[in-house]
Short mmCIF file of C-alpha atoms in Angstrom, two decimals:
data_model
loop_
_atom_site.label_atom_id
_atom_site.label_comp_id
_atom_site.label_asym_id
_atom_site.label_seq_id
_atom_site.Cartn_x
_atom_site.Cartn_y
_atom_site.Cartn_z
CA UNK A 1 88.17 84.80 107.95
CA UNK A 2 90.33 86.20 105.11
CA UNK A 3 92.99 87.33 107.60
CA UNK A 4 93.33 83.94 109.29
CA UNK A 5 93.32 82.05 106.01
CA UNK A 6 95.93 84.30 104.42
CA UNK A 7 98.06 84.12 107.58
CA UNK A 8 98.10 80.30 107.35
CA UNK A 9 98.89 80.40 103.63
CA UNK A 10 101.80 82.81 104.15
CA UNK A 11 103.15 80.58 106.94
CA UNK A 12 103.13 77.64 104.53
CA UNK A 13 104.80 79.60 101.74
CA UNK A 14 107.50 80.81 104.12
CA UNK A 15 108.15 77.27 105.37
CA UNK A 16 108.54 76.06 101.78
CA UNK A 17 110.59 79.17 100.86
CA UNK A 18 108.14 80.00 98.09
CA UNK A 19 107.34 83.44 96.73
CA UNK A 20 103.84 84.70 96.13
CA UNK A 21 102.05 87.90 95.16
CA UNK A 22 98.83 88.62 97.04
CA UNK A 23 96.72 91.50 95.78
CA UNK A 24 93.32 92.99 96.24
CA UNK A 25 91.40 95.92 97.62
CA UNK A 26 90.35 93.70 100.55
CA UNK A 27 93.93 93.92 101.87
CA UNK A 28 93.59 96.88 104.20
CA UNK A 29 96.82 98.49 105.37
CA UNK A 30 96.01 97.62 109.00
CA UNK A 31 95.70 93.99 107.92
CA UNK A 32 98.97 94.13 105.97
CA UNK A 33 100.85 95.73 108.87
CA UNK A 34 99.49 93.04 111.19
CA UNK A 35 100.77 90.36 108.84
CA UNK A 36 104.19 92.07 108.66
CA UNK A 37 104.53 91.74 112.46
CA UNK A 38 104.29 87.97 112.11
CA UNK A 39 105.83 87.44 108.67
CA UNK A 40 109.12 89.32 108.18
CA UNK A 41 109.31 88.29 104.52
CA UNK A 42 106.38 90.47 103.43
CA UNK A 43 107.25 93.32 101.04
CA UNK A 44 104.10 95.42 100.56
CA UNK A 45 103.23 97.95 97.87
CA UNK A 46 100.16 100.10 97.31
CA UNK A 47 99.29 100.23 93.61
CA UNK A 48 97.10 103.14 92.51
CA UNK A 49 96.33 105.41 89.55
CA UNK A 50 96.23 109.18 90.11
CA UNK A 51 94.75 110.09 86.74
CA UNK A 52 91.01 109.37 86.80
CA UNK A 53 90.77 109.14 83.00
CA UNK A 54 93.51 106.49 82.89
CA UNK A 55 91.78 104.70 85.75
CA UNK A 56 88.55 104.61 83.74
CA UNK A 57 90.41 103.36 80.65
CA UNK A 58 91.86 100.46 82.68
CA UNK A 59 88.38 99.52 83.83
CA UNK A 60 87.09 99.65 80.25
CA UNK A 61 89.75 97.13 79.26
CA UNK A 62 88.90 94.85 82.22
CA UNK A 63 85.20 94.69 81.55
CA UNK A 64 83.56 92.26 79.11
CA UNK A 65 82.25 94.93 76.71
CA UNK A 66 85.34 97.17 76.87
CA UNK A 67 83.19 100.25 77.26
CA UNK A 68 83.10 103.44 79.31
CA UNK A 69 79.29 103.26 79.40
CA UNK A 70 78.30 103.11 83.09
CA UNK A 71 75.23 101.04 82.21
CA UNK A 72 77.44 98.26 80.82
CA UNK A 73 80.53 98.63 83.01
CA UNK A 74 80.10 98.35 86.78
CA UNK A 75 83.58 99.79 87.43
CA UNK A 76 82.77 102.94 85.48
CA UNK A 77 79.38 103.14 87.17
CA UNK A 78 81.00 103.10 90.62
CA UNK A 79 84.19 105.05 89.83
CA UNK A 80 83.48 107.65 92.56
CA UNK A 81 83.31 104.89 95.18
CA UNK A 82 86.42 103.22 93.79
CA UNK A 83 88.35 106.50 93.83
CA UNK A 84 87.23 107.17 97.43
CA UNK A 85 88.47 103.73 98.51
CA UNK A 86 91.73 104.31 96.64
CA UNK A 87 92.23 107.67 98.37
CA UNK A 88 91.64 106.07 101.77
CA UNK A 89 94.10 103.26 101.05
CA UNK A 90 96.72 105.73 99.78
CA UNK A 91 96.39 107.77 102.98
CA UNK A 92 96.87 104.61 105.04
CA UNK A 93 99.91 103.69 102.94
CA UNK A 94 101.38 107.11 103.70
CA UNK A 95 100.74 106.63 107.42
CA UNK A 96 102.50 103.23 107.46
CA UNK A 97 105.22 104.20 104.95
CA UNK A 98 104.18 101.50 102.51
CA UNK A 99 105.60 102.36 99.06
CA UNK A 100 102.94 103.68 96.69
CA UNK A 101 103.24 102.90 92.98
CA UNK A 102 101.40 105.25 90.63
CA UNK A 103 100.59 102.68 87.96
CA UNK A 104 100.05 104.97 84.96
CA UNK A 105 103.03 103.38 83.20
CA UNK A 106 103.12 99.60 83.64
CA UNK A 107 106.76 99.22 82.50
CA UNK A 108 107.96 101.74 85.07
CA UNK A 109 105.78 100.25 87.80
CA UNK A 110 106.99 96.70 87.21
CA UNK A 111 110.63 97.79 86.99
CA UNK A 112 110.42 99.80 90.22
CA UNK A 113 108.74 96.94 92.09
CA UNK A 114 111.19 94.41 90.64
CA UNK A 115 114.26 96.43 91.63
CA UNK A 116 112.88 97.15 95.10
CA UNK A 117 111.92 93.53 95.79
CA UNK A 118 115.32 92.17 94.77
CA UNK A 119 117.15 94.81 96.78
CA UNK A 120 114.96 94.08 99.81
CA UNK A 121 115.54 90.34 99.44
CA UNK A 122 119.29 90.99 99.64
CA UNK A 123 118.75 93.14 102.74
CA UNK A 124 116.52 90.48 104.31
CA UNK A 125 119.16 87.83 103.60
CA UNK A 126 121.65 90.05 105.46
CA UNK A 127 119.32 90.15 108.48
CA UNK A 128 117.61 93.51 107.90
CA UNK A 129 114.14 93.85 109.40
CA UNK A 130 111.52 95.70 107.38
CA UNK A 131 108.78 96.26 109.93
CA UNK A 132 109.30 98.76 112.76
CA UNK A 133 106.99 97.79 115.65
CA UNK A 134 107.68 101.05 117.53
CA UNK A 135 106.19 103.17 114.73
CA UNK A 136 104.07 100.51 112.95
CA UNK A 137 105.76 101.51 109.70
CA UNK A 138 107.62 99.98 106.80
CA UNK A 139 110.36 102.61 106.54
CA UNK A 140 113.13 100.33 105.22
CA UNK A 141 111.15 99.19 102.16
CA UNK A 142 109.81 102.70 101.56
CA UNK A 143 113.33 104.16 101.59
CA UNK A 144 114.59 101.41 99.29
CA UNK A 145 111.73 102.03 96.87
CA UNK A 146 112.54 105.76 96.81
CA UNK A 147 116.24 104.97 96.25
CA UNK A 148 115.35 102.69 93.34
CA UNK A 149 113.13 105.36 91.78
CA UNK A 150 115.93 107.94 91.97
CA UNK A 151 118.59 105.52 90.70
CA UNK A 152 116.40 104.28 87.87
CA UNK A 153 114.54 107.42 86.84
CA UNK A 154 114.77 106.37 83.23
CA UNK A 155 112.50 106.26 80.24
CA UNK A 156 110.01 103.40 79.88
CA UNK A 157 112.55 101.62 77.69
CA UNK A 158 115.22 102.04 80.36
CA UNK A 159 112.90 100.69 83.03
CA UNK A 160 112.04 97.75 80.79
CA UNK A 161 115.77 97.00 80.45
CA UNK A 162 116.05 97.01 84.24
CA UNK A 163 113.55 94.17 84.40
#
């Protein structure tokens, strides 16, 4: 149901030449790769946090009571499950060569995504295809993301300037 609905929405956005960000843990990498076969404009990223303490802190900020108490914060209560899902999704991203963004520094994450997306849009405009059906991978975007990280391996302030 989600797959078909999102597929129709993406078709409409493409027809109107509109940009959109779609996010959520429900977007499995198999689902994303399937969408990339049909929609060549998709530029996927896997956002994750390696440091469990920072992950918990983010969940404390998201929750109503801003607490790390598992009795009052469902994200903290289920952190083991969340981390297991994250590990699975990261492994799938590796398999499909979807760029992974370790989101421990928001400025750096946004700058890296921003630079990669704009570079990929230029490549797409020149006719470059992102999805490789022979390998079911996203090697072009992954390589561009890595190039952007090397070229812009700056401080947070430098990454912010890039934006």
